[in-house]
Coordinates of C-alpha atoms in Angstrom, one line a residue:
M29 CA -22.0 96.3 51.6
V30 CA -25.4 95.7 53.1
G31 CA -26.8 92.1 52.8
K32 CA -30.4 91.0 53.2
I33 CA -32.0 91.8 56.4
N34 CA -35.3 90.5 57.9
R35 CA -38.3 92.6 58.9
M36 CA -37.4 92.6 62.6
Q37 CA -33.9 93.9 61.9
F38 CA -35.4 96.6 59.7
L39 CA -37.8 97.7 62.4
R40 CA -35.0 97.7 65.0
G41 CA -32.9 99.9 62.7
D42 CA -30.3 97.1 62.4
F43 CA -29.6 97.7 58.7
Q44 CA -26.2 95.8 58.8
G45 CA -27.8 92.6 60.2
A46 CA -25.4 92.7 63.1
G47 CA -28.1 92.0 65.6
D48 CA -28.9 88.5 64.5
P49 CA -29.3 86.2 67.5
L50 CA -26.9 83.4 68.0
R51 CA -28.5 80.2 66.6
P52 CA -27.7 76.6 67.4
P53 CA -24.8 74.9 65.7
W54 CA -25.2 73.9 62.0
S55 CA -28.1 76.4 61.6
L56 CA -28.9 77.5 58.1
S57 CA -28.5 81.2 57.1
E58 CA -30.8 83.4 59.2
L59 CA -33.4 83.8 56.4
Q60 CA -33.4 80.1 55.6
F61 CA -33.4 79.2 59.3
Q62 CA -36.5 81.4 59.9
D63 CA -38.2 79.8 56.9
K64 CA -37.6 76.2 58.0
C65 CA -37.8 76.4 61.8
T66 CA -41.2 75.7 63.2
G67 CA -40.4 76.7 66.8
C68 CA -41.2 73.2 68.0
G69 CA -38.5 73.3 70.7
D70 CA -37.1 69.8 70.0
C71 CA -33.5 71.2 69.7
I72 CA -34.0 73.0 73.1
E73 CA -35.0 69.8 74.8
A74 CA -32.2 67.9 73.1
C75 CA -29.3 70.1 74.3
P76 CA -27.7 68.4 77.3
Y77 CA -26.3 71.6 78.7
H78 CA -29.4 73.7 78.2
L79 CA -27.5 76.2 76.0
I80 CA -30.5 76.6 73.7
S81 CA -33.4 78.6 74.8
E82 CA -36.6 79.9 73.2
G83 CA -36.1 83.4 71.7
R84 CA -38.3 85.7 69.7
A85 CA -41.1 84.0 67.7
K86 CA -40.2 80.7 69.5
F87 CA -36.9 80.5 67.4
P88 CA -34.1 78.8 69.3
E89 CA -31.1 80.9 70.5
I90 CA -27.8 80.0 72.1
D91 CA -26.9 81.3 75.5
F92 CA -23.3 80.8 76.7
T93 CA -23.9 82.2 80.2
N94 CA -23.3 78.9 82.0
Y95 CA -21.6 76.6 79.6
G96 CA -19.9 76.3 76.2
C97 CA -21.0 74.1 73.3
D98 CA -19.2 70.8 72.8
F99 CA -20.8 70.3 69.4
C100 CA -22.4 66.9 70.4
G101 CA -24.9 67.3 67.5
D102 CA -28.0 66.3 69.6
C103 CA -29.8 69.5 68.5
V104 CA -29.2 68.6 64.8
T105 CA -30.5 65.1 65.3
A106 CA -33.6 66.4 67.0
C107 CA -34.4 69.0 64.3
K108 CA -37.0 67.4 62.1
P109 CA -37.9 70.5 60.0
G110 CA -34.2 70.7 58.8
A111 CA -33.3 74.2 60.1
L112 CA -30.2 72.7 61.6
Q113 CA -28.2 70.6 59.1
R114 CA -24.6 69.3 59.1
G115 CA -22.7 69.8 56.0
E116 CA -21.7 66.9 53.7
A117 CA -18.1 66.9 54.9
S118 CA -17.6 65.3 58.3
D119 CA -15.4 68.3 59.3
S120 CA -18.0 70.9 58.4
S121 CA -17.9 73.9 60.7
P122 CA -20.9 74.1 63.1
W123 CA -21.1 77.9 62.7
N124 CA -19.1 81.1 61.9
L125 CA -18.8 82.3 65.5
K126 CA -15.5 83.5 67.0
A127 CA -14.5 85.0 70.3
T128 CA -13.2 88.5 70.9
I129 CA -11.5 89.7 74.1
L130 CA -12.9 93.0 75.2
P131 CA -10.9 95.9 76.7
A132 CA -12.5 95.3 80.1
C133 CA -10.6 92.0 80.4
L134 CA -9.0 91.7 83.8
S135 CA -5.7 90.5 82.4
L136 CA -5.5 93.6 80.2
N137 CA -6.0 95.7 83.3
A138 CA -3.2 94.1 85.3
V139 CA -5.4 91.8 87.3
V140 CA -4.3 88.1 87.3
C141 CA -7.0 86.1 85.5
R142 CA -6.5 83.4 82.9
S143 CA -9.9 81.7 83.2
C144 CA -10.6 81.9 79.5
G145 CA -7.3 80.3 78.5
E146 CA -7.7 77.6 81.0
A147 CA -11.2 76.7 79.8
C148 CA -10.3 76.7 76.1
E149 CA -9.9 73.1 75.0
E150 CA -8.7 74.2 71.6
R151 CA -5.9 76.3 73.2
A152 CA -7.0 79.2 71.1
I153 CA -6.3 81.6 74.0
S154 CA -2.8 82.1 75.3
F155 CA -1.2 84.9 77.3
K156 CA 1.9 87.0 76.6
L157 CA 3.6 88.5 79.6
E158 CA 4.4 92.2 79.4
T159 CA 6.0 94.7 81.7
G160 CA 3.7 96.3 84.2
G161 CA 2.0 93.1 85.3
I162 CA -0.1 92.7 82.2
A163 CA -0.6 89.2 80.7
R164 CA -2.0 90.1 77.3
P165 CA -4.5 87.5 76.0
L166 CA -3.8 86.4 72.5
L167 CA -6.5 84.8 70.5
D168 CA -5.7 82.4 67.6
M169 CA -8.7 82.9 65.3
N170 CA -7.8 79.8 63.3
S171 CA -8.1 77.6 66.4
C172 CA -11.2 79.3 67.9
T173 CA -14.4 77.3 67.4
G174 CA -16.7 79.9 68.9
C175 CA -17.8 77.3 71.5
G176 CA -18.4 80.0 74.1
E177 CA -16.6 78.2 76.9
C178 CA -14.4 81.3 77.4
F179 CA -17.5 83.5 77.7
A180 CA -19.1 81.2 80.2
V181 CA -16.1 81.2 82.6
C182 CA -15.1 84.9 82.3
P183 CA -15.9 86.5 85.7
I184 CA -16.8 89.9 84.1
K185 CA -18.0 88.8 80.7
A186 CA -15.2 90.5 78.9
V187 CA -15.5 88.0 76.0
K188 CA -17.8 88.5 73.1
I189 CA -18.9 85.7 70.8
S190 CA -20.1 86.9 67.5
S191 CA -20.4 86.0 63.8
T192 CA -17.4 86.4 61.6
E193 CA -19.8 87.7 58.9
S194 CA -20.9 90.7 61.0
R195 CA -17.2 91.4 61.8
N196 CA -16.3 91.5 58.1
E197 CA -19.2 93.8 57.3
A198 CA -18.3 96.2 60.1
A199 CA -14.7 96.4 58.9

């Protein structure tokens, strides 16, 4: 089922909406976000780890290249237009992002590496030893917060952080 897509997605041929950029935590839905965000950059300046950068049309995007998000909420506090909003419940999820381990993973290819599991504070990544020297990474989707720390530490970027909504539509 195809949901609403924006003009840019249409022009890029992204009719499934899978190419949405990763927005800061507690962002509204993409269409609402684009409607409310003024591109002021306050959330970019507020991020202590510099995870948020200016993307297309000055809209903020998340970049997990160097660090993962600790959900401090500084970006939400700085967002005056209201494009970033915490839910009413104190345990509201900051986003619908989850990690995926890609086939290029060193551990899946019999090379000793457990960087992602060691970096994961939620302990969402564990390893199951198998014959042939393979330590298969196991990802607990219920524990994964999509913080991106596993992506940041992966030496070959064999981790993908993506929206659970785009995964469900692709299935």
